[in-house]
Amino acid sequence: ATGSPAIIMRHRDTEAHSGPAAPGDLLEMWLFDVDWNTPSNTTLIQQPSIDVAEFDSSLCGLSSFSCIEQPDTSTDLDPLREVIMNRLQYINFGDYETLVGNLVTDIDGADTGGLRWFELRRTGGSSNPWTLHQEGTYSEPDGHSRFMAASAMDQSGNIAIAYNVSSSTQFPSLRYTGRLADDTPGVMTQAESIIGDGTASNSSNRYGDYASMNLDPADDCTFWFTGEWNTSGNWRTQIASFRFDACGCELVPDSLSITAAVAGDNRIDIDWSDSAFDFITEDRVRRADSPGGPYSTVAVISDASPGSAGGNAYSYSDTSVSGGSTYYYIVRASDGAACTSDDSNEASTTATGQCT
């Protein structure tokens, strides 16, 4: 907020950096209040440290600038293990304030980088301390390092984090994941998505310093991310934007349950029950040619009882199918705006009739 001190934060791995003992490790915070008129009145005041779960900031030691592997080269990338990554994002929701941030950690003791992310909260104004609301470590069981991340929260409390991915079998790339506000605390629940899939290793160990994730003030839902990846020996900048369908939705509707069955030649019927939420106005039928998608919308079915929940069941007849081909369907319930359910179960069947 205007006139408030700047927040400066660092992580302290107590095994590596000594300092006060903690149940795990620490986030240390200072408030930096600059007086431009009378510089001698400027203050830097340390705040109470925040205990977090144990992390391991020793990536190829504590001073290496070369650790994250790349394919077909002995040049490894700087893990950027020294700092909390750019930037701490602050939001004031009125009854509480949030700070979202992240850092890289060794997830397996073998110098594989993963992402420790955290959300801090403060209630009751500036006289009260910041406390840990949730934290987690994100990685995937694929042997790739994830590092140099940027994270942010949208107006609904959903968190996004985007980052670099690299290993001896993966060229430096950019991906992102996230979580919705009502998901299980401490878990990134959204499937990992690719921003840019690298095709070359970087010629130097010098990589990044930081990426950037910012929230678009036009809607407070769209994330804008800037990072770097490789299609040649020199890194290139990538700008990407994305958002969660649930942003702006106070109550995410439950997913639907569907079935699919052949109802004649070149016809598949998809059936599902009415949503249990009375604000649903439409259901979106989506189809794919392979399990798990990608899906495209083939029909939008208006809710026959808007304002009422648990009404009559719905059905859609897909007559654009080709005999002998297998189709995979999901349905999403929506209010026609920000509130959209997660995917239903996937239902599939093989069409009969003429091959078209």
Short mmCIF file of C-alpha atoms in Angstrom, two decimals:
data_model
loop_
_atom_site.label_atom_id
_atom_site.label_comp_id
_atom_site.label_asym_id
_atom_site.label_seq_id
_atom_site.Cartn_x
_atom_site.Cartn_y
_atom_site.Cartn_z
CA ALA A 1 0.00 0.00 0.00
CA THR A 2 1.10 3.58 -0.61
CA GLY A 3 3.26 4.82 2.25
CA SER A 4 3.86 1.35 3.68
CA PRO A 5 7.40 0.02 4.21
CA ALA A 6 8.91 -2.28 1.58
CA ILE A 7 9.19 -5.94 2.60
CA ILE A 8 12.59 -7.59 2.28
CA MET A 9 12.75 -11.36 2.79
CA ARG A 10 15.32 -14.13 2.66
CA HIS A 11 15.25 -17.81 3.47
CA ARG A 12 17.50 -19.37 6.09
CA ASP A 13 18.39 -23.03 5.79
CA THR A 14 19.53 -23.46 9.38
CA GLU A 15 21.85 -26.37 8.59
CA ALA A 16 23.63 -24.39 5.88
CA HIS A 17 23.41 -20.84 7.20
CA SER A 18 23.49 -21.41 10.96
CA GLY A 19 21.44 -18.86 12.87
CA PRO A 20 18.58 -19.58 15.27
CA ALA A 21 17.31 -23.12 15.55
CA ALA A 22 13.80 -23.82 14.31
CA PRO A 23 11.44 -26.79 14.01
CA GLY A 24 12.36 -26.67 10.32
CA ASP A 25 13.89 -23.70 8.53
CA LEU A 26 13.07 -19.99 8.47
CA LEU A 27 11.84 -17.08 6.44
CA GLU A 28 13.39 -13.86 7.70
CA MET A 29 11.68 -10.52 7.06
CA TRP A 30 12.58 -6.83 7.36
CA LEU A 31 10.53 -3.67 6.81
CA PHE A 32 12.45 -1.02 4.86
CA ASP A 33 10.94 2.45 5.30
CA VAL A 34 12.68 5.11 3.21
CA ASP A 35 12.47 8.80 4.12
CA TRP A 36 13.48 10.58 0.91
CA ASN A 37 13.29 14.00 2.53
CA THR A 38 15.42 13.12 5.54
CA PRO A 39 17.44 10.00 4.61
CA SER A 40 18.82 9.69 8.16
CA ASN A 41 15.28 8.80 9.29
CA THR A 42 15.22 5.72 7.01
CA THR A 43 14.70 2.49 8.98
CA LEU A 44 15.31 -1.22 8.36
CA ILE A 45 13.52 -3.17 11.08
CA GLN A 46 13.60 -6.95 11.38
CA GLN A 47 10.29 -8.70 11.94
CA PRO A 48 9.66 -12.02 13.72
CA SER A 49 11.01 -14.94 11.69
CA ILE A 50 8.51 -17.42 10.25
CA ASP A 51 9.07 -21.14 10.75
CA VAL A 52 8.64 -23.29 7.65
CA ALA A 53 9.14 -26.97 6.91
CA GLU A 54 12.66 -28.24 6.35
CA PHE A 55 14.18 -27.51 2.94
CA ASP A 56 17.65 -28.17 1.49
CA SER A 57 19.31 -25.21 -0.21
CA SER A 58 22.53 -27.15 -0.88
CA LEU A 59 22.43 -27.66 -4.64
CA CYS A 60 25.89 -28.84 -5.73
CA GLY A 61 27.10 -27.28 -2.51
CA LEU A 62 26.41 -23.84 -1.11
CA SER A 63 28.38 -21.70 -3.54
CA SER A 64 28.02 -23.40 -6.92
CA PHE A 65 26.87 -21.43 -9.96
CA SER A 66 26.68 -24.63 -12.01
CA CYS A 67 24.32 -27.44 -10.99
CA ILE A 68 21.18 -27.96 -13.11
CA GLU A 69 21.95 -30.48 -15.85
CA GLN A 70 21.25 -30.10 -19.58
CA PRO A 71 21.37 -32.66 -22.41
CA ASP A 72 24.48 -33.27 -24.50
CA THR A 73 26.78 -30.90 -22.62
CA SER A 74 28.91 -30.69 -19.49
CA THR A 75 27.69 -27.13 -18.90
CA ASP A 76 25.25 -27.04 -15.99
CA LEU A 77 22.98 -24.12 -15.11
CA ASP A 78 23.04 -21.82 -12.10
CA PRO A 79 20.47 -23.18 -9.60
CA LEU A 80 19.84 -19.72 -8.06
CA ARG A 81 19.69 -21.30 -4.62
CA GLU A 82 20.71 -18.17 -2.68
CA VAL A 83 17.50 -16.13 -2.71
CA ILE A 84 13.73 -16.15 -2.60
CA MET A 85 12.72 -15.72 -6.21
CA ASN A 86 11.27 -12.59 -7.77
CA ARG A 87 8.91 -11.47 -6.52
CA LEU A 88 6.98 -11.54 -3.26
CA GLN A 89 3.42 -10.76 -4.36
CA TYR A 90 1.23 -8.80 -1.95
CA ILE A 91 -2.60 -8.64 -1.96
CA ASN A 92 -4.90 -6.99 0.59
CA PHE A 93 -8.23 -8.85 0.65
CA GLY A 94 -9.68 -6.53 3.30
CA ASP A 95 -10.01 -8.92 6.22
CA TYR A 96 -6.53 -10.35 5.63
CA GLU A 97 -3.36 -9.72 3.62
CA THR A 98 -1.29 -12.26 1.69
CA LEU A 99 2.30 -12.70 0.52
CA VAL A 100 3.11 -15.43 -2.01
CA GLY A 101 6.69 -16.52 -2.81
CA ASN A 102 8.95 -19.44 -3.70
CA LEU A 103 12.51 -20.75 -3.65
CA VAL A 104 14.40 -23.72 -5.08
CA THR A 105 15.22 -26.73 -2.91
CA ASP A 106 17.04 -30.04 -3.36
CA ILE A 107 14.19 -32.56 -3.34
CA ASP A 108 16.14 -35.82 -3.15
CA GLY A 109 19.64 -35.14 -1.80
CA ALA A 110 20.98 -35.73 -5.32
CA ASP A 111 20.89 -32.11 -6.49
CA THR A 112 17.51 -32.31 -8.22
CA GLY A 113 15.77 -28.95 -7.96
CA GLY A 114 12.15 -28.58 -6.85
CA LEU A 115 9.99 -25.62 -5.88
CA ARG A 116 9.20 -24.72 -2.28
CA TRP A 117 6.28 -22.28 -2.42
CA PHE A 118 4.48 -20.54 0.42
CA GLU A 119 1.57 -18.28 1.27
CA LEU A 120 1.83 -15.97 4.29
CA ARG A 121 -1.12 -14.17 5.85
CA ARG A 122 -1.61 -11.27 8.22
CA THR A 123 -4.89 -10.31 9.89
CA GLY A 124 -5.69 -7.28 11.98
CA GLY A 125 -3.37 -4.83 10.25
CA SER A 126 0.28 -3.85 10.46
CA SER A 127 0.52 -4.21 14.24
CA ASN A 128 0.17 -7.98 13.90
CA PRO A 129 2.78 -10.46 12.61
CA TRP A 130 2.83 -12.38 9.36
CA THR A 131 2.22 -16.11 9.78
CA LEU A 132 2.51 -19.16 7.54
CA HIS A 133 -0.86 -20.04 6.00
CA GLN A 134 0.31 -22.88 3.75
CA GLU A 135 3.41 -24.21 1.99
CA GLY A 136 4.38 -27.09 -0.25
CA THR A 137 7.16 -28.49 -2.40
CA TYR A 138 6.33 -29.04 -6.06
CA SER A 139 8.13 -31.58 -8.25
CA GLU A 140 7.27 -34.41 -10.62
CA PRO A 141 8.71 -37.97 -10.61
CA ASP A 142 10.46 -37.50 -13.94
CA GLY A 143 14.03 -36.72 -12.86
CA HIS A 144 13.86 -33.12 -14.15
CA SER A 145 14.88 -30.12 -12.04
CA ARG A 146 12.41 -27.28 -11.58
CA PHE A 147 13.87 -23.92 -10.63
CA MET A 148 13.86 -20.14 -11.23
CA ALA A 149 10.12 -19.85 -10.59
CA ALA A 150 7.76 -16.92 -10.25
CA SER A 151 4.46 -17.15 -8.40
CA ALA A 152 1.34 -15.05 -7.84
CA MET A 153 -2.26 -15.18 -6.57
CA ASP A 154 -5.44 -14.00 -8.30
CA GLN A 155 -8.49 -12.23 -6.88
CA SER A 156 -10.07 -15.55 -5.88
CA GLY A 157 -7.04 -16.81 -3.95
CA ASN A 158 -5.91 -19.26 -6.65
CA ILE A 159 -2.11 -19.54 -6.93
CA ALA A 160 -0.06 -19.97 -10.11
CA ILE A 161 3.63 -20.79 -10.36
CA ALA A 162 5.72 -20.93 -13.57
CA TYR A 163 9.32 -22.08 -13.79
CA ASN A 164 12.20 -23.54 -15.74
CA VAL A 165 12.60 -27.28 -16.26
CA SER A 166 15.91 -28.92 -17.22
CA SER A 167 17.81 -32.18 -16.84
CA SER A 168 20.21 -34.46 -18.71
CA THR A 169 17.25 -35.49 -20.89
CA GLN A 170 15.24 -32.24 -20.95
CA PHE A 171 16.42 -29.05 -22.66
CA PRO A 172 15.76 -25.85 -20.68
CA SER A 173 12.00 -25.27 -20.93
CA LEU A 174 9.16 -23.34 -19.30
CA ARG A 175 6.13 -24.85 -17.59
CA TYR A 176 3.49 -23.86 -15.07
CA THR A 177 1.10 -25.34 -12.53
CA GLY A 178 -1.21 -24.02 -9.85
CA ARG A 179 -3.93 -24.62 -7.30
CA LEU A 180 -7.43 -23.36 -6.60
CA ALA A 181 -8.27 -21.57 -3.38
CA ASP A 182 -10.41 -24.41 -1.99
CA ASP A 183 -7.97 -27.20 -2.89
CA THR A 184 -6.21 -29.23 -0.20
CA PRO A 185 -3.69 -26.89 1.47
CA GLY A 186 -0.05 -27.30 0.48
CA VAL A 187 -0.68 -29.01 -2.86
CA MET A 188 -0.37 -27.80 -6.46
CA THR A 189 -3.35 -29.59 -7.97
CA GLN A 190 -3.41 -28.33 -11.55
CA ALA A 191 -1.81 -30.47 -14.23
CA GLU A 192 1.60 -29.22 -15.33
CA SER A 193 1.33 -27.29 -18.61
CA ILE A 194 4.03 -26.39 -21.14
CA ILE A 195 4.76 -22.77 -22.01
CA GLY A 196 7.82 -23.50 -24.15
CA ASP A 197 9.49 -26.86 -24.77
CA GLY A 198 13.24 -26.35 -25.27
CA THR A 199 15.19 -27.82 -28.16
CA ALA A 200 18.77 -26.85 -27.24
CA SER A 201 21.07 -26.48 -24.24
CA ASN A 202 22.31 -23.12 -23.06
CA SER A 203 25.95 -22.42 -23.96
CA SER A 204 26.69 -20.81 -20.57
CA ASN A 205 26.01 -21.75 -16.97
CA ARG A 206 24.82 -18.17 -16.45
CA TYR A 207 21.06 -18.40 -16.45
CA GLY A 208 18.34 -16.03 -15.41
CA ASP A 209 18.52 -14.49 -12.00
CA TYR A 210 14.76 -14.25 -12.01
CA ALA A 211 11.46 -14.64 -13.84
CA SER A 212 8.30 -12.57 -13.37
CA MET A 213 4.65 -13.40 -12.67
CA ASN A 214 2.17 -10.54 -12.48
CA LEU A 215 -1.60 -10.23 -12.21
CA ASP A 216 -3.39 -8.24 -14.90
CA PRO A 217 -5.17 -5.27 -13.23
CA ALA A 218 -7.79 -5.30 -15.99
CA ASP A 219 -9.46 -8.40 -14.50
CA ASP A 220 -7.33 -9.52 -11.50
CA CYS A 221 -7.55 -13.03 -12.98
CA THR A 222 -5.07 -13.20 -15.86
CA PHE A 223 -1.46 -14.07 -15.01
CA TRP A 224 1.34 -12.68 -17.18
CA PHE A 225 4.60 -14.60 -16.97
CA THR A 226 8.01 -13.75 -18.38
CA GLY A 227 10.83 -16.31 -18.37
CA GLU A 228 13.60 -17.72 -20.53
CA TRP A 229 14.16 -20.98 -22.39
CA ASN A 230 16.28 -22.32 -25.23
CA THR A 231 15.83 -23.10 -28.90
CA SER A 232 19.55 -22.46 -29.49
CA GLY A 233 22.69 -22.01 -27.42
CA ASN A 234 21.48 -18.52 -26.44
CA TRP A 235 18.42 -18.26 -24.19
CA ARG A 236 15.35 -16.42 -25.42
CA THR A 237 12.63 -14.54 -23.55
CA GLN A 238 9.09 -15.90 -23.52
CA ILE A 239 5.98 -13.97 -22.45
CA ALA A 240 2.87 -16.02 -21.68
CA SER A 241 -0.55 -15.44 -20.15
CA PHE A 242 -3.13 -17.79 -18.67
CA ARG A 243 -5.91 -17.82 -16.11
CA PHE A 244 -7.97 -20.25 -14.06
CA ASP A 245 -11.56 -20.77 -15.18
CA ALA A 246 -12.62 -20.55 -11.54
CA CYS A 247 -11.23 -17.02 -11.02
CA GLY A 248 -14.03 -14.70 -9.93
CA CYS A 249 -16.16 -17.64 -8.81
CA GLU A 250 -17.02 -17.73 -5.11
CA LEU A 251 -18.33 -21.30 -5.21
CA VAL A 252 -16.92 -23.79 -7.73
CA PRO A 253 -19.64 -26.27 -8.79
CA ASP A 254 -19.07 -29.97 -8.29
CA SER A 255 -18.13 -32.04 -11.32
CA LEU A 256 -20.87 -33.99 -13.10
CA SER A 257 -21.21 -37.73 -13.70
CA ILE A 258 -21.81 -38.79 -17.32
CA THR A 259 -22.33 -41.84 -19.52
CA ALA A 260 -21.92 -42.34 -23.25
CA ALA A 261 -23.56 -45.02 -25.38
CA VAL A 262 -24.17 -45.85 -29.04
CA ALA A 263 -27.77 -44.91 -29.94
CA GLY A 264 -27.75 -45.94 -33.60
CA ASP A 265 -25.45 -45.67 -36.58
CA ASN A 266 -23.31 -42.51 -36.48
CA ARG A 267 -24.90 -41.44 -33.21
CA ILE A 268 -23.61 -41.40 -29.63
CA ASP A 269 -25.80 -40.21 -26.75
CA ILE A 270 -24.19 -38.54 -23.72
CA ASP A 271 -26.33 -38.44 -20.55
CA TRP A 272 -25.81 -36.65 -17.22
CA SER A 273 -27.75 -35.47 -14.20
CA ASP A 274 -28.64 -31.86 -13.41
CA SER A 275 -26.12 -29.95 -11.32
CA ALA A 276 -26.70 -29.70 -7.58
CA PHE A 277 -26.05 -25.93 -7.79
CA ASP A 278 -28.87 -23.52 -8.60
CA PHE A 279 -26.68 -20.93 -10.36
CA ILE A 280 -25.74 -23.21 -13.25
CA THR A 281 -27.07 -21.94 -16.60
CA GLU A 282 -25.39 -24.26 -19.10
CA ASP A 283 -23.49 -27.52 -19.55
CA ARG A 284 -20.60 -27.79 -22.02
CA VAL A 285 -20.14 -31.11 -23.82
CA ARG A 286 -16.53 -31.65 -24.89
CA ARG A 287 -15.08 -34.41 -27.07
CA ALA A 288 -11.65 -35.86 -27.79
CA ASP A 289 -10.21 -38.48 -30.13
CA SER A 290 -7.90 -39.96 -27.48
CA PRO A 291 -8.12 -40.61 -23.73
CA GLY A 292 -7.49 -37.54 -21.59
CA GLY A 293 -7.93 -35.07 -24.46
CA PRO A 294 -7.28 -32.56 -25.77
CA TYR A 295 -11.02 -31.86 -25.81
CA SER A 296 -13.02 -29.44 -27.92
CA THR A 297 -16.53 -28.22 -27.21
CA VAL A 298 -19.16 -29.87 -29.43
CA ALA A 299 -22.29 -28.54 -27.72
CA VAL A 300 -23.49 -26.07 -25.10
CA ILE A 301 -26.74 -27.22 -23.49
CA SER A 302 -28.83 -24.60 -21.69
CA ASP A 303 -29.98 -25.47 -18.20
CA ALA A 304 -33.72 -26.16 -18.37
CA SER A 305 -34.29 -25.15 -14.75
CA PRO A 306 -32.05 -22.14 -13.97
CA GLY A 307 -32.34 -21.19 -10.33
CA SER A 308 -33.23 -24.75 -9.34
CA ALA A 309 -30.89 -27.59 -8.48
CA GLY A 310 -31.19 -31.33 -9.02
CA GLY A 311 -33.72 -31.17 -11.86
CA ASN A 312 -34.27 -33.50 -14.77
CA ALA A 313 -31.36 -35.29 -16.42
CA TYR A 314 -29.84 -34.06 -19.67
CA SER A 315 -28.87 -35.76 -22.89
CA TYR A 316 -27.00 -34.76 -26.02
CA SER A 317 -26.93 -36.74 -29.26
CA ASP A 318 -23.64 -36.45 -31.11
CA THR A 319 -24.36 -37.23 -34.77
CA SER A 320 -21.05 -35.98 -36.14
CA VAL A 321 -19.25 -39.25 -35.31
CA SER A 322 -17.62 -41.63 -37.75
CA GLY A 323 -18.30 -45.36 -37.65
CA GLY A 324 -15.43 -47.39 -36.21
CA SER A 325 -13.91 -44.45 -34.34
CA THR A 326 -13.77 -44.20 -30.55
CA TYR A 327 -14.74 -40.91 -28.92
CA TYR A 328 -14.07 -39.62 -25.41
CA TYR A 329 -16.41 -37.18 -23.68
CA ILE A 330 -16.50 -34.92 -20.64
CA VAL A 331 -19.09 -32.36 -19.53
CA ARG A 332 -18.56 -29.18 -17.52
CA ALA A 333 -21.29 -27.26 -15.69
CA SER A 334 -21.06 -23.46 -15.90
CA ASP A 335 -22.84 -20.29 -14.82
CA GLY A 336 -21.96 -18.80 -18.19
CA ALA A 337 -19.31 -16.61 -16.59
CA ALA A 338 -16.46 -17.36 -14.18
CA CYS A 339 -17.85 -20.42 -12.41
CA THR A 340 -17.11 -23.67 -14.22
CA SER A 341 -16.93 -27.13 -12.72
CA ASP A 342 -13.95 -29.40 -13.04
CA ASP A 343 -14.16 -32.01 -15.76
CA SER A 344 -16.69 -34.79 -15.29
CA ASN A 345 -15.58 -38.38 -15.48
CA GLU A 346 -14.52 -39.34 -19.01
CA ALA A 347 -17.00 -41.56 -20.88
CA SER A 348 -16.08 -43.25 -24.14
CA THR A 349 -17.59 -45.52 -26.74
CA THR A 350 -16.98 -46.59 -30.36
CA ALA A 351 -19.39 -45.33 -32.98
CA THR A 352 -21.10 -47.66 -35.44
CA GLY A 353 -22.28 -46.89 -38.95
CA GLN A 354 -20.63 -45.37 -41.96
CA CYS A 355 -17.00 -44.30 -41.78
CA THR A 356 -17.06 -40.60 -42.63
#
